[in-house]
């Protein structure tokens, strides 16, 4: 089974809150200096499911990511886990693309790879939590789609997918090729082995640019975005501390109750 | 598994990356492994790199390296609870003919340096720690990382203070807290303008500022401030066994240091963005392990190549110099096809001939001398008291400076106490 996994680089969720900041003027998250991005944890789980399918059914796993500086690191992470190969899709014109454009770029790359049975994506990216790309890729490719998979296996007439619901699961059998988004219920992504890390470290990850993909420049980048971000800011949190004093505990309690009522808390 | 690597470098700090860069440039197959999630993730220093080793190794260092500022002022201050007496040294010689010091943040610098090694052809694999050595009899033939065995002709241990590799190789004994200092550091963010205004800097100028006195509450050690581009590295370094004996936490000392009026003034309004702590081997040549055995070399902090004289505490330049010497040794050993201890003993000779072991020998008595508590309470107190008497008149007739010194000494110390300190210090620092 030939599987393509789409992965995204996100801000390392382990960074201390003091390092997280946004630039409200440009409406962008400012990446913390010195701390490289990591593979989106849901995408690492998609790689995990791909590896399990490969172990069971054989085949090849290719990894795709759209990104610029350091994007090869997340592809290498997937390779160190056991994926076979990967490509970075990078072009100046991709800068500022929204989820639809990213899905378009990925779809072009998937078509360029050509032979595939299954496309896996994480259920959503841990940065913006939109969960759009997988679905739009399926729409672009005209394949069947199952979201929120917690397990999958190949069967005679396609892929059997167990899909997470609020209080249980559904089982689908879809024809291949298909797009499946993978939920965290699939379980923890494996840690890369030592040899995996070394073999990934020595890889050169190829970069495909817009012209390699045949991407229409008018459909990508910030100008093509179908919606504009209006404002971006970190919510201001205010804390105030007042000491309520009284001659006796009873008096202090009464004053506290009055103050709480004034503040609308009770 | 068939042997792929001429050398495995354990640890991607200044020693490891310098060694790997040099080896890869000579066409050797070299693997660098580092336990950190990414290169630089676990690495720490006070903030400055001194000397020309990096400039010699990397010709475009000044243009390419992600350093924060040059060191263009060196300041040392003696602190009492309230007072501060400083020597502030500025000189064009800091930049001429070549820059003498760079203020850098490790997470940025180490990644850049490892990338340089990678561009030169080294395989750099972060997220991979060496758990043990591979042996063939008494010869080291590689490392074990998790369940993987990684063979190589030689292993260069650059895994820092408390080196697991040097211990596993039987070269370094279990370290004692007497041989270590603990460093704790905060990175405090301030705007570039505020930093330049508060420290009187412009452009890429920067200051390295050391403190001795009340900041360590009489314990052997000191404080420091380095100016980054838009943050300050503020920290203290304290003798580890003294912390344990006095039941003091290093971060409590750091809080005290930060609240000293002279320090509080320059960090005011800053935002704490990073806290880190690290051990520093400080007994110099007295704790240095054997530097090699069959198939094995040890460099940098792992070999305790750190120089502390009281006025300076340097290690990164020694790390780079030793990493380069290790690489030169491995390159020649490869040509000879001989990685025996005898062949690798060239490493020690290279270090003996360079400033690395010469400096450590010159200052071999410094670690013991620096344990003297007078340095951290008596002398800063005296210095500030004399300054108070000289500079702050109280309406009484003035005295000569010499009389002020004598009055200051009264009730604090006798010449009989001070003379032995001077005598010891003469040979030590």
PDB file of N, CA, C and O in Angstrom, chain B residues 264-304:
ATOM      1  N   UNK B 264      19.334  45.649  40.118  1.00  0.00           N
ATOM      2  CA  UNK B 264      17.906  45.925  39.946  1.00  0.00           C
ATOM      3  C   UNK B 264      17.695  47.078  38.964  1.00  0.00           C
ATOM      4  O   UNK B 264      16.772  47.065  38.153  1.00  0.00           O
ATOM      5  N   UNK B 265      18.612  48.054  39.040  1.00  0.00           N
ATOM      6  CA  UNK B 265      18.513  49.227  38.168  1.00  0.00           C
ATOM      7  C   UNK B 265      18.582  48.842  36.685  1.00  0.00           C
ATOM      8  O   UNK B 265      17.833  49.362  35.873  1.00  0.00           O
ATOM      9  N   UNK B 266      19.478  47.921  36.355  1.00  0.00           N
ATOM     10  CA  UNK B 266      19.636  47.627  34.926  1.00  0.00           C
ATOM     11  C   UNK B 266      18.635  46.591  34.411  1.00  0.00           C
ATOM     12  O   UNK B 266      18.398  46.518  33.211  1.00  0.00           O
ATOM     13  N   UNK B 267      18.034  45.808  35.305  1.00  0.00           N
ATOM     14  CA  UNK B 267      17.071  44.822  34.801  1.00  0.00           C
ATOM     15  C   UNK B 267      15.630  45.295  34.964  1.00  0.00           C
ATOM     16  O   UNK B 267      14.699  44.602  34.573  1.00  0.00           O
ATOM     17  N   UNK B 268      15.461  46.493  35.518  1.00  0.00           N
ATOM     18  CA  UNK B 268      14.117  46.973  35.818  1.00  0.00           C
ATOM     19  C   UNK B 268      13.212  46.951  34.579  1.00  0.00           C
ATOM     20  O   UNK B 268      13.614  47.366  33.501  1.00  0.00           O
ATOM     21  N   UNK B 269      12.007  46.446  34.759  1.00  0.00           N
ATOM     22  CA  UNK B 269      11.050  46.421  33.655  1.00  0.00           C
ATOM     23  C   UNK B 269      11.256  45.264  32.698  1.00  0.00           C
ATOM     24  O   UNK B 269      10.503  45.090  31.750  1.00  0.00           O
ATOM     25  N   UNK B 270      12.301  44.473  32.929  1.00  0.00           N
ATOM     26  CA  UNK B 270      12.569  43.360  32.021  1.00  0.00           C
ATOM     27  C   UNK B 270      11.623  42.200  32.244  1.00  0.00           C
ATOM     28  O   UNK B 270      11.004  42.079  33.293  1.00  0.00           O
ATOM     29  N   UNK B 271      11.534  41.348  31.222  1.00  0.00           N
ATOM     30  CA  UNK B 271      10.635  40.205  31.310  1.00  0.00           C
ATOM     31  C   UNK B 271      11.468  38.925  31.306  1.00  0.00           C
ATOM     32  O   UNK B 271      12.318  38.728  30.427  1.00  0.00           O
ATOM     33  N   UNK B 272      11.253  38.097  32.311  1.00  0.00           N
ATOM     34  CA  UNK B 272      11.998  36.846  32.398  1.00  0.00           C
ATOM     35  C   UNK B 272      11.521  35.886  31.303  1.00  0.00           C
ATOM     36  O   UNK B 272      10.345  35.547  31.241  1.00  0.00           O
ATOM     37  N   UNK B 273      12.440  35.489  30.417  1.00  0.00           N
ATOM     38  CA  UNK B 273      12.012  34.595  29.337  1.00  0.00           C
ATOM     39  C   UNK B 273      12.679  33.226  29.392  1.00  0.00           C
ATOM     40  O   UNK B 273      12.288  32.317  28.667  1.00  0.00           O
ATOM     41  N   UNK B 274      13.690  33.075  30.228  1.00  0.00           N
ATOM     42  CA  UNK B 274      14.397  31.800  30.221  1.00  0.00           C
ATOM     43  C   UNK B 274      15.107  31.627  31.548  1.00  0.00           C
ATOM     44  O   UNK B 274      15.678  32.575  32.081  1.00  0.00           O
ATOM     45  N   UNK B 275      15.058  30.427  32.076  1.00  0.00           N
ATOM     46  CA  UNK B 275      15.814  30.119  33.292  1.00  0.00           C
ATOM     47  C   UNK B 275      16.576  28.839  33.022  1.00  0.00           C
ATOM     48  O   UNK B 275      16.025  27.901  32.446  1.00  0.00           O
ATOM     49  N   UNK B 276      17.846  28.799  33.417  1.00  0.00           N
ATOM     50  CA  UNK B 276      18.586  27.568  33.199  1.00  0.00           C
ATOM     51  C   UNK B 276      19.634  27.396  34.291  1.00  0.00           C
ATOM     52  O   UNK B 276      19.992  28.344  34.983  1.00  0.00           O
ATOM     53  N   UNK B 277      20.082  26.181  34.448  1.00  0.00           N
ATOM     54  CA  UNK B 277      21.097  25.883  35.460  1.00  0.00           C
ATOM     55  C   UNK B 277      22.039  24.834  34.893  1.00  0.00           C
ATOM     56  O   UNK B 277      21.643  24.003  34.072  1.00  0.00           O
ATOM     57  N   UNK B 278      23.294  24.880  35.309  1.00  0.00           N
ATOM     58  CA  UNK B 278      24.264  23.926  34.792  1.00  0.00           C
ATOM     59  C   UNK B 278      25.426  23.781  35.760  1.00  0.00           C
ATOM     60  O   UNK B 278      25.694  24.684  36.536  1.00  0.00           O
ATOM     61  N   UNK B 279      26.101  22.630  35.686  1.00  0.00           N
ATOM     62  CA  UNK B 279      27.292  22.416  36.493  1.00  0.00           C
ATOM     63  C   UNK B 279      28.531  22.819  35.692  1.00  0.00           C
ATOM     64  O   UNK B 279      28.591  22.625  34.487  1.00  0.00           O
ATOM     65  N   UNK B 280      29.510  23.364  36.405  1.00  0.00           N
ATOM     66  CA  UNK B 280      30.763  23.758  35.763  1.00  0.00           C
ATOM     67  C   UNK B 280      31.912  23.085  36.527  1.00  0.00           C
ATOM     68  O   UNK B 280      32.015  23.254  37.738  1.00  0.00           O
ATOM     69  N   UNK B 281      32.746  22.327  35.825  1.00  0.00           N
ATOM     70  CA  UNK B 281      33.910  21.746  36.517  1.00  0.00           C
ATOM     71  C   UNK B 281      34.938  22.844  36.730  1.00  0.00           C
ATOM     72  O   UNK B 281      35.329  23.507  35.779  1.00  0.00           O
ATOM     73  N   UNK B 282      35.382  23.061  37.971  1.00  0.00           N
ATOM     74  CA  UNK B 282      36.226  24.228  38.217  1.00  0.00           C
ATOM     75  C   UNK B 282      37.573  23.904  38.852  1.00  0.00           C
ATOM     76  O   UNK B 282      38.324  24.815  39.168  1.00  0.00           O
ATOM     77  N   UNK B 283      37.873  22.630  39.048  1.00  0.00           N
ATOM     78  CA  UNK B 283      39.157  22.341  39.695  1.00  0.00           C
ATOM     79  C   UNK B 283      40.303  22.248  38.703  1.00  0.00           C
ATOM     80  O   UNK B 283      41.415  21.860  39.057  1.00  0.00           O
ATOM     81  N   UNK B 284      40.015  22.590  37.462  1.00  0.00           N
ATOM     82  CA  UNK B 284      41.070  22.697  36.470  1.00  0.00           C
ATOM     83  C   UNK B 284      41.882  21.432  36.322  1.00  0.00           C
ATOM     84  O   UNK B 284      41.345  20.326  36.302  1.00  0.00           O
ATOM     85  N   UNK B 285      43.178  21.616  36.254  1.00  0.00           N
ATOM     86  CA  UNK B 285      44.053  20.499  35.955  1.00  0.00           C
ATOM     87  C   UNK B 285      44.046  19.458  37.077  1.00  0.00           C
ATOM     88  O   UNK B 285      44.364  18.292  36.870  1.00  0.00           O
ATOM     89  N   UNK B 286      43.610  19.899  38.278  1.00  0.00           N
ATOM     90  CA  UNK B 286      43.585  18.968  39.417  1.00  0.00           C
ATOM     91  C   UNK B 286      42.530  17.875  39.254  1.00  0.00           C
ATOM     92  O   UNK B 286      42.592  16.852  39.922  1.00  0.00           O
ATOM     93  N   UNK B 287      41.525  18.126  38.426  1.00  0.00           N
ATOM     94  CA  UNK B 287      40.472  17.116  38.247  1.00  0.00           C
ATOM     95  C   UNK B 287      40.444  16.570  36.818  1.00  0.00           C
ATOM     96  O   UNK B 287      39.568  15.807  36.450  1.00  0.00           O
ATOM     97  N   UNK B 288      41.415  17.001  36.020  1.00  0.00           N
ATOM     98  CA  UNK B 288      41.386  16.592  34.613  1.00  0.00           C
ATOM     99  C   UNK B 288      41.598  15.077  34.490  1.00  0.00           C
ATOM    100  O   UNK B 288      42.495  14.525  35.112  1.00  0.00           O
ATOM    101  N   UNK B 289      40.745  14.412  33.721  1.00  0.00           N
ATOM    102  CA  UNK B 289      40.918  12.962  33.571  1.00  0.00           C
ATOM    103  C   UNK B 289      42.065  12.666  32.616  1.00  0.00           C
ATOM    104  O   UNK B 289      42.613  13.561  31.991  1.00  0.00           O
ATOM    105  N   UNK B 290      42.439  11.393  32.522  1.00  0.00           N
ATOM    106  CA  UNK B 290      43.283  10.976  31.399  1.00  0.00           C
ATOM    107  C   UNK B 290      42.546  11.376  30.128  1.00  0.00           C
ATOM    108  O   UNK B 290      41.322  11.251  30.062  1.00  0.00           O
ATOM    109  N   UNK B 291      43.251  11.858  29.131  1.00  0.00           N
ATOM    110  CA  UNK B 291      42.556  12.447  27.988  1.00  0.00           C
ATOM    111  C   UNK B 291      42.273  11.465  26.859  1.00  0.00           C
ATOM    112  O   UNK B 291      41.564  11.789  25.915  1.00  0.00           O
ATOM    113  N   UNK B 292      42.856  10.267  26.942  1.00  0.00           N
ATOM    114  CA  UNK B 292      42.607   9.320  25.858  1.00  0.00           C
ATOM    115  C   UNK B 292      42.791   7.887  26.341  1.00  0.00           C
ATOM    116  O   UNK B 292      43.390   7.644  27.392  1.00  0.00           O
ATOM    117  N   UNK B 293      42.227   6.980  25.577  1.00  0.00           N
ATOM    118  CA  UNK B 293      42.567   5.572  25.689  1.00  0.00           C
ATOM    119  C   UNK B 293      42.360   4.959  24.301  1.00  0.00           C
ATOM    120  O   UNK B 293      42.054   5.686  23.361  1.00  0.00           O
ATOM    121  N   UNK B 294      42.517   3.681  24.164  1.00  0.00           N
ATOM    122  CA  UNK B 294      42.389   3.101  22.828  1.00  0.00           C
ATOM    123  C   UNK B 294      41.016   3.408  22.240  1.00  0.00           C
ATOM    124  O   UNK B 294      39.987   3.018  22.794  1.00  0.00           O
ATOM    125  N   UNK B 295      40.980   4.124  21.130  1.00  0.00           N
ATOM    126  CA  UNK B 295      39.718   4.408  20.444  1.00  0.00           C
ATOM    127  C   UNK B 295      38.870   5.473  21.116  1.00  0.00           C
ATOM    128  O   UNK B 295      37.676   5.575  20.836  1.00  0.00           O
ATOM    129  N   UNK B 296      39.464   6.285  21.967  1.00  0.00           N
ATOM    130  CA  UNK B 296      38.645   7.208  22.756  1.00  0.00           C
ATOM    131  C   UNK B 296      39.415   8.479  23.106  1.00  0.00           C
ATOM    132  O   UNK B 296      40.568   8.431  23.530  1.00  0.00           O
ATOM    133  N   UNK B 297      38.721   9.640  22.926  1.00  0.00           N
ATOM    134  CA  UNK B 297      39.290  10.925  23.335  1.00  0.00           C
ATOM    135  C   UNK B 297      38.230  11.701  24.098  1.00  0.00           C
ATOM    136  O   UNK B 297      37.029  11.493  23.900  1.00  0.00           O
ATOM    137  N   UNK B 298      38.678  12.588  24.967  1.00  0.00           N
ATOM    138  CA  UNK B 298      37.702  13.381  25.701  1.00  0.00           C
ATOM    139  C   UNK B 298      38.102  14.855  25.609  1.00  0.00           C
ATOM    140  O   UNK B 298      39.280  15.207  25.700  1.00  0.00           O
ATOM    141  N   UNK B 299      37.100  15.730  25.371  1.00  0.00           N
ATOM    142  CA  UNK B 299      37.391  17.151  25.128  1.00  0.00           C
ATOM    143  C   UNK B 299      36.391  18.048  25.841  1.00  0.00           C
ATOM    144  O   UNK B 299      35.323  17.604  26.256  1.00  0.00           O
ATOM    145  N   UNK B 300      36.748  19.318  25.960  1.00  0.00           N
ATOM    146  CA  UNK B 300      35.831  20.320  26.510  1.00  0.00           C
ATOM    147  C   UNK B 300      35.579  20.135  27.990  1.00  0.00           C
ATOM    148  O   UNK B 300      36.438  19.650  28.733  1.00  0.00           O
ATOM    149  N   UNK B 301      34.376  20.504  28.432  1.00  0.00           N
ATOM    150  CA  UNK B 301      34.008  20.369  29.846  1.00  0.00           C
ATOM    151  C   UNK B 301      34.143  18.926  30.323  1.00  0.00           C
ATOM    152  O   UNK B 301      34.433  18.673  31.486  1.00  0.00           O
ATOM    153  N   UNK B 302      33.906  17.980  29.424  1.00  0.00           N
ATOM    154  CA  UNK B 302      34.005  16.567  29.796  1.00  0.00           C
ATOM    155  C   UNK B 302      35.407  16.250  30.298  1.00  0.00           C
ATOM    156  O   UNK B 302      35.602  15.377  31.138  1.00  0.00           O
ATOM    157  N   UNK B 303      36.399  16.999  29.778  1.00  0.00           N
ATOM    158  CA  UNK B 303      37.772  16.818  30.229  1.00  0.00           C
ATOM    159  C   UNK B 303      38.131  17.858  31.292  1.00  0.00           C
ATOM    160  O   UNK B 303      39.293  18.020  31.632  1.00  0.00           O
ATOM    161  N   UNK B 304      37.123  18.577  31.789  1.00  0.00           N
ATOM    162  CA  UNK B 304      37.305  19.595  32.827  1.00  0.00           C
ATOM    163  C   UNK B 304      38.234  20.721  32.368  1.00  0.00           C
ATOM    164  O   UNK B 304      38.963  21.300  33.157  1.00  0.00           O
TER     165      UNK B 304
END
